Short mmCIF file of C-alpha atoms and ligand atoms in Angstrom, two decimals:
data_model
loop_
_atom_site.label_atom_id
_atom_site.label_comp_id
_atom_site.label_asym_id
_atom_site.label_seq_id
_atom_site.Cartn_x
_atom_site.Cartn_y
_atom_site.Cartn_z
CA MET G 1 -47.03 25.97 -7.81
CA ASP G 2 -49.34 23.41 -9.37
CA SER G 3 -52.17 23.61 -11.88
CA ALA G 4 -54.83 23.86 -9.13
CA HIS G 5 -52.94 26.88 -7.88
CA VAL G 6 -53.14 28.56 -11.27
CA ALA G 7 -56.81 27.68 -11.71
CA ASN G 8 -57.84 29.04 -8.32
CA PRO G 9 -56.17 32.30 -7.30
CA ALA G 10 -57.64 31.94 -3.78
CA ALA G 11 -56.09 28.49 -3.19
CA ILE G 12 -54.36 27.95 0.13
CA GLY G 13 -51.47 25.50 -0.23
CA PRO G 14 -50.24 23.07 2.42
CA LEU G 15 -49.86 24.88 5.74
CA ALA G 16 -46.86 24.61 8.03
CA LEU G 17 -45.54 26.52 11.01
CA VAL G 18 -43.13 29.31 10.14
CA GLU G 19 -40.57 30.70 12.51
CA TYR G 20 -39.23 34.16 13.23
CA PRO G 21 -38.24 36.17 11.17
CA HIS G 22 -40.57 34.91 8.41
CA PRO G 23 -42.11 38.10 6.97
CA ALA G 24 -45.67 36.87 7.63
CA LEU G 25 -44.91 37.25 11.35
CA LEU G 26 -43.68 40.80 11.00
CA ARG G 27 -46.46 42.49 9.06
CA ARG G 28 -50.00 43.42 9.99
CA ALA G 29 -52.61 40.85 8.91
CA SER G 30 -55.67 42.05 6.98
CA PRO G 31 -59.37 41.78 7.88
CA VAL G 32 -61.12 38.88 6.19
CA THR G 33 -64.01 39.92 3.96
CA ARG G 34 -64.68 36.54 2.36
CA LEU G 35 -65.41 33.47 4.51
CA ASP G 36 -65.11 30.59 2.08
CA ALA G 37 -64.51 26.84 2.22
CA GLY G 38 -60.79 27.41 1.74
CA LEU G 39 -60.61 29.50 4.89
CA ARG G 40 -62.72 27.05 6.94
CA ASP G 41 -60.43 24.24 5.80
CA ALA G 42 -57.38 26.33 6.74
CA ALA G 43 -58.79 26.90 10.26
CA ALA G 44 -59.29 23.13 10.68
CA ARG G 45 -55.71 22.52 9.59
CA MET G 46 -54.51 25.21 12.00
CA PHE G 47 -56.06 23.23 14.89
CA ASP G 48 -54.23 20.09 13.62
CA ILE G 49 -50.92 21.97 13.49
CA MET G 50 -51.50 23.56 16.90
CA TYR G 51 -52.23 20.21 18.62
CA GLU G 52 -49.30 18.56 16.85
CA ALA G 53 -46.97 21.29 18.13
CA GLN G 54 -48.52 21.12 21.63
CA GLY G 55 -49.70 24.73 21.45
CA ILE G 56 -52.84 26.28 22.95
CA GLY G 57 -53.24 29.05 20.38
CA LEU G 58 -52.23 29.63 16.76
CA ALA G 59 -52.60 32.75 14.63
CA ALA G 60 -52.88 32.71 10.83
CA PRO G 61 -49.54 34.55 10.29
CA GLN G 62 -47.82 31.64 12.08
CA VAL G 63 -48.74 29.45 9.11
CA ALA G 64 -47.94 32.25 6.63
CA LEU G 65 -51.57 33.32 6.09
CA PRO G 66 -52.06 37.11 6.07
CA TYR G 67 -55.52 36.99 7.70
CA ARG G 68 -56.92 38.35 10.96
CA LEU G 69 -57.84 34.94 12.32
CA PHE G 70 -56.62 32.76 15.17
CA VAL G 71 -57.60 29.50 16.84
CA VAL G 72 -57.41 28.65 20.55
CA ASN G 73 -57.95 25.65 22.78
CA CYS G 74 -56.59 26.28 26.28
CA SER G 75 -56.52 22.53 27.01
CA GLY G 76 -54.08 21.95 24.12
CA ARG G 77 -55.72 18.56 23.46
CA ARG G 78 -58.15 17.59 20.74
CA GLY G 79 -61.51 16.52 22.15
CA ASP G 80 -60.75 18.22 25.45
CA GLY G 81 -61.57 21.80 26.46
CA GLU G 82 -63.23 24.20 24.04
CA GLU G 83 -62.12 25.14 20.51
CA HIS G 84 -62.44 28.81 19.59
CA VAL G 85 -61.96 30.49 16.21
CA PHE G 86 -61.73 34.29 16.23
CA ILE G 87 -61.99 36.19 12.93
CA ASN G 88 -61.35 39.96 12.67
CA PRO G 89 -61.06 40.26 16.47
CA VAL G 90 -61.19 43.60 18.27
CA LEU G 91 -59.98 43.86 21.88
CA SER G 92 -61.40 46.39 24.33
CA ARG G 93 -61.87 47.18 28.03
CA PRO G 94 -58.43 46.10 29.31
CA ARG G 95 -58.55 45.77 33.12
CA GLY G 96 -55.89 44.90 35.71
CA THR G 97 -52.42 43.57 34.98
CA ALA G 98 -50.99 40.09 35.18
CA VAL G 99 -47.50 38.68 34.62
CA GLN G 100 -47.19 35.17 33.23
CA GLU G 101 -44.57 33.19 31.36
CA GLU G 102 -45.26 32.83 27.65
CA GLY G 103 -43.77 30.86 24.78
CA CYS G 104 -44.55 30.90 21.07
CA LEU G 105 -44.60 28.25 18.34
CA SER G 106 -42.82 30.79 16.10
CA LEU G 107 -39.97 31.13 18.62
CA PRO G 108 -39.50 27.57 19.90
CA GLY G 109 -37.50 27.36 23.11
CA VAL G 110 -37.91 31.02 24.11
CA ARG G 111 -39.93 31.57 27.29
CA MET G 112 -40.27 34.87 29.14
CA ASP G 113 -42.53 36.58 31.66
CA VAL G 114 -44.88 38.99 29.90
CA ARG G 115 -47.02 41.69 31.52
CA ARG G 116 -50.47 42.15 30.02
CA PRO G 117 -53.93 43.34 31.06
CA GLN G 118 -55.57 40.63 33.13
CA LYS G 119 -59.03 40.97 31.59
CA ILE G 120 -60.20 42.07 28.17
CA VAL G 121 -63.32 41.94 26.03
CA VAL G 122 -62.99 40.41 22.57
CA ASP G 123 -65.44 41.00 19.72
CA ALA G 124 -64.96 38.83 16.66
CA PHE G 125 -66.72 36.63 14.11
CA SER G 126 -66.99 32.87 14.04
CA LEU G 127 -66.21 30.74 10.97
CA GLU G 128 -69.94 30.85 10.21
CA GLY G 129 -69.82 34.65 10.22
CA GLU G 130 -71.71 34.95 13.53
CA PRO G 131 -70.63 37.77 15.86
CA ILE G 132 -68.91 36.66 19.07
CA ARG G 133 -68.43 38.74 22.23
CA MET G 134 -66.56 37.35 25.23
CA ASP G 135 -65.39 38.94 28.47
CA LEU G 136 -62.13 37.12 29.19
CA ASP G 137 -60.00 36.47 32.26
CA GLY G 138 -57.25 33.99 33.09
CA LEU G 139 -55.51 31.83 30.50
CA LEU G 140 -58.00 32.48 27.68
CA SER G 141 -57.51 36.25 28.12
CA ARG G 142 -53.73 35.75 27.98
CA VAL G 143 -53.82 33.52 24.88
CA VAL G 144 -56.23 35.80 22.99
CA GLN G 145 -53.96 38.80 23.66
CA HIS G 146 -50.85 36.87 22.56
CA GLU G 147 -52.56 35.69 19.34
CA PHE G 148 -54.00 39.14 18.67
CA ASP G 149 -50.45 40.52 18.77
CA HIS G 150 -49.53 38.14 15.92
CA LEU G 151 -52.21 39.81 13.78
CA GLU G 152 -50.48 43.13 14.44
CA GLY G 153 -47.10 41.70 13.39
CA ARG G 154 -45.92 41.66 17.01
CA LEU G 155 -44.28 38.87 19.01
CA PHE G 156 -44.29 38.53 22.78
CA THR G 157 -40.60 39.44 22.77
CA ASP G 158 -41.66 42.94 21.63
CA ARG G 159 -43.40 43.39 24.98
CA LEU G 160 -40.45 42.74 27.28
CA PRO G 161 -38.89 45.30 29.60
CA GLU G 162 -35.40 46.40 28.57
CA ALA G 163 -33.38 43.92 30.66
CA ALA G 164 -35.43 40.95 29.48
CA ALA G 165 -35.30 42.21 25.88
CA LEU G 166 -31.50 42.21 26.10
CA GLU G 167 -31.64 38.67 27.43
CA VAL G 168 -33.49 37.36 24.35
CA ARG G 169 -31.60 39.45 21.81
CA ARG G 170 -29.01 36.75 21.16
CA GLU G 171 -31.69 34.05 20.80
CA LEU G 172 -33.52 36.20 18.23
CA GLU G 173 -30.24 36.74 16.39
CA THR G 174 -29.77 32.96 16.21
CA PHE G 175 -33.28 32.57 14.70
CA ARG G 176 -32.37 35.22 12.11
CA GLU G 177 -29.11 33.48 11.21
CA VAL G 178 -30.92 30.15 10.76
CA PHE G 179 -33.69 31.66 8.63
CA PHE G 180 -31.44 33.76 6.39
CA GLY G 181 -29.07 30.78 6.10
CA LYS G 182 -31.92 28.64 4.75
CA GLN G 183 -32.79 31.39 2.29
CA SER G 184 -29.20 31.73 1.09
CA ARG G 185 -29.05 27.95 0.52
CA GLY G 186 -32.37 28.01 -1.34
CA GLU G 187 -34.15 25.87 1.29
CA THR G 188 -36.63 28.68 1.99
CA PRO G 189 -37.93 31.12 -0.65
CA VAL G 190 -36.49 34.63 -0.48
CA ASN G 191 -38.57 37.35 1.22
CA GLU G 192 -39.66 38.86 -2.10
CA MET G 193 -41.39 35.56 -3.00
CA LEU G 194 -42.84 35.06 0.49
CA LEU G 195 -44.29 38.58 0.41
CA ALA G 196 -45.73 38.05 -3.09
CA GLU G 197 -47.54 34.92 -1.79
CA LEU G 198 -48.93 36.90 1.17
CA ASP G 199 -50.16 39.58 -1.26
CA ARG G 200 -51.87 36.93 -3.41
CA LEU G 201 -53.71 35.41 -0.42
CA GLU G 202 -54.65 38.85 0.87
CA ALA G 203 -56.09 39.86 -2.51
CA ALA G 204 -58.21 36.67 -2.48
CA ARG G 205 -60.04 37.24 0.84
CA CYS G 206 -59.40 40.74 2.17
ZN1 ZN K 301 -47.10 33.14 19.35
#
């Protein structure tokens, strides 16, 4: 905590990727009711972090922000493809099914086939507060559904059939051991502190 932090209760500190089982990834994010400069800056930094990590989508809980917001660029490269920011998204009209391998920046190294609706409609708001409606298919549909799950506190490993879920159980256990180990050594704040920070940020914009 610094003095700026005390002066501005809505301040968003430096952002960084967090990994499972950080509590931000496991609780439902809250609708944003205040679109301010701090949030626009955070979205810009989320694109930086996403490109750096070679991702194509990043949800606010993955950088420990408790907001219903995610960013996507299916090309994965700055200056290429199209950048999308979705705030308070609602998904509807699921059609068809598709199976595709997915990975997640919050579970590095884990890749599994995930079954999802092939097409969906997303309604959301842009960073300028303008309503967005898109009928999605293909990779953008897949990424939007994966990122939307993060806002619900769900990871793609929660969507696996039983045999595949068993397959990743040990990998998830390893992530837990690493995370709780860092907490016990004081390298990562304990959950009580992480949750208090999420509550503070939520109170500022939700
Ligand atoms: Zn993910």
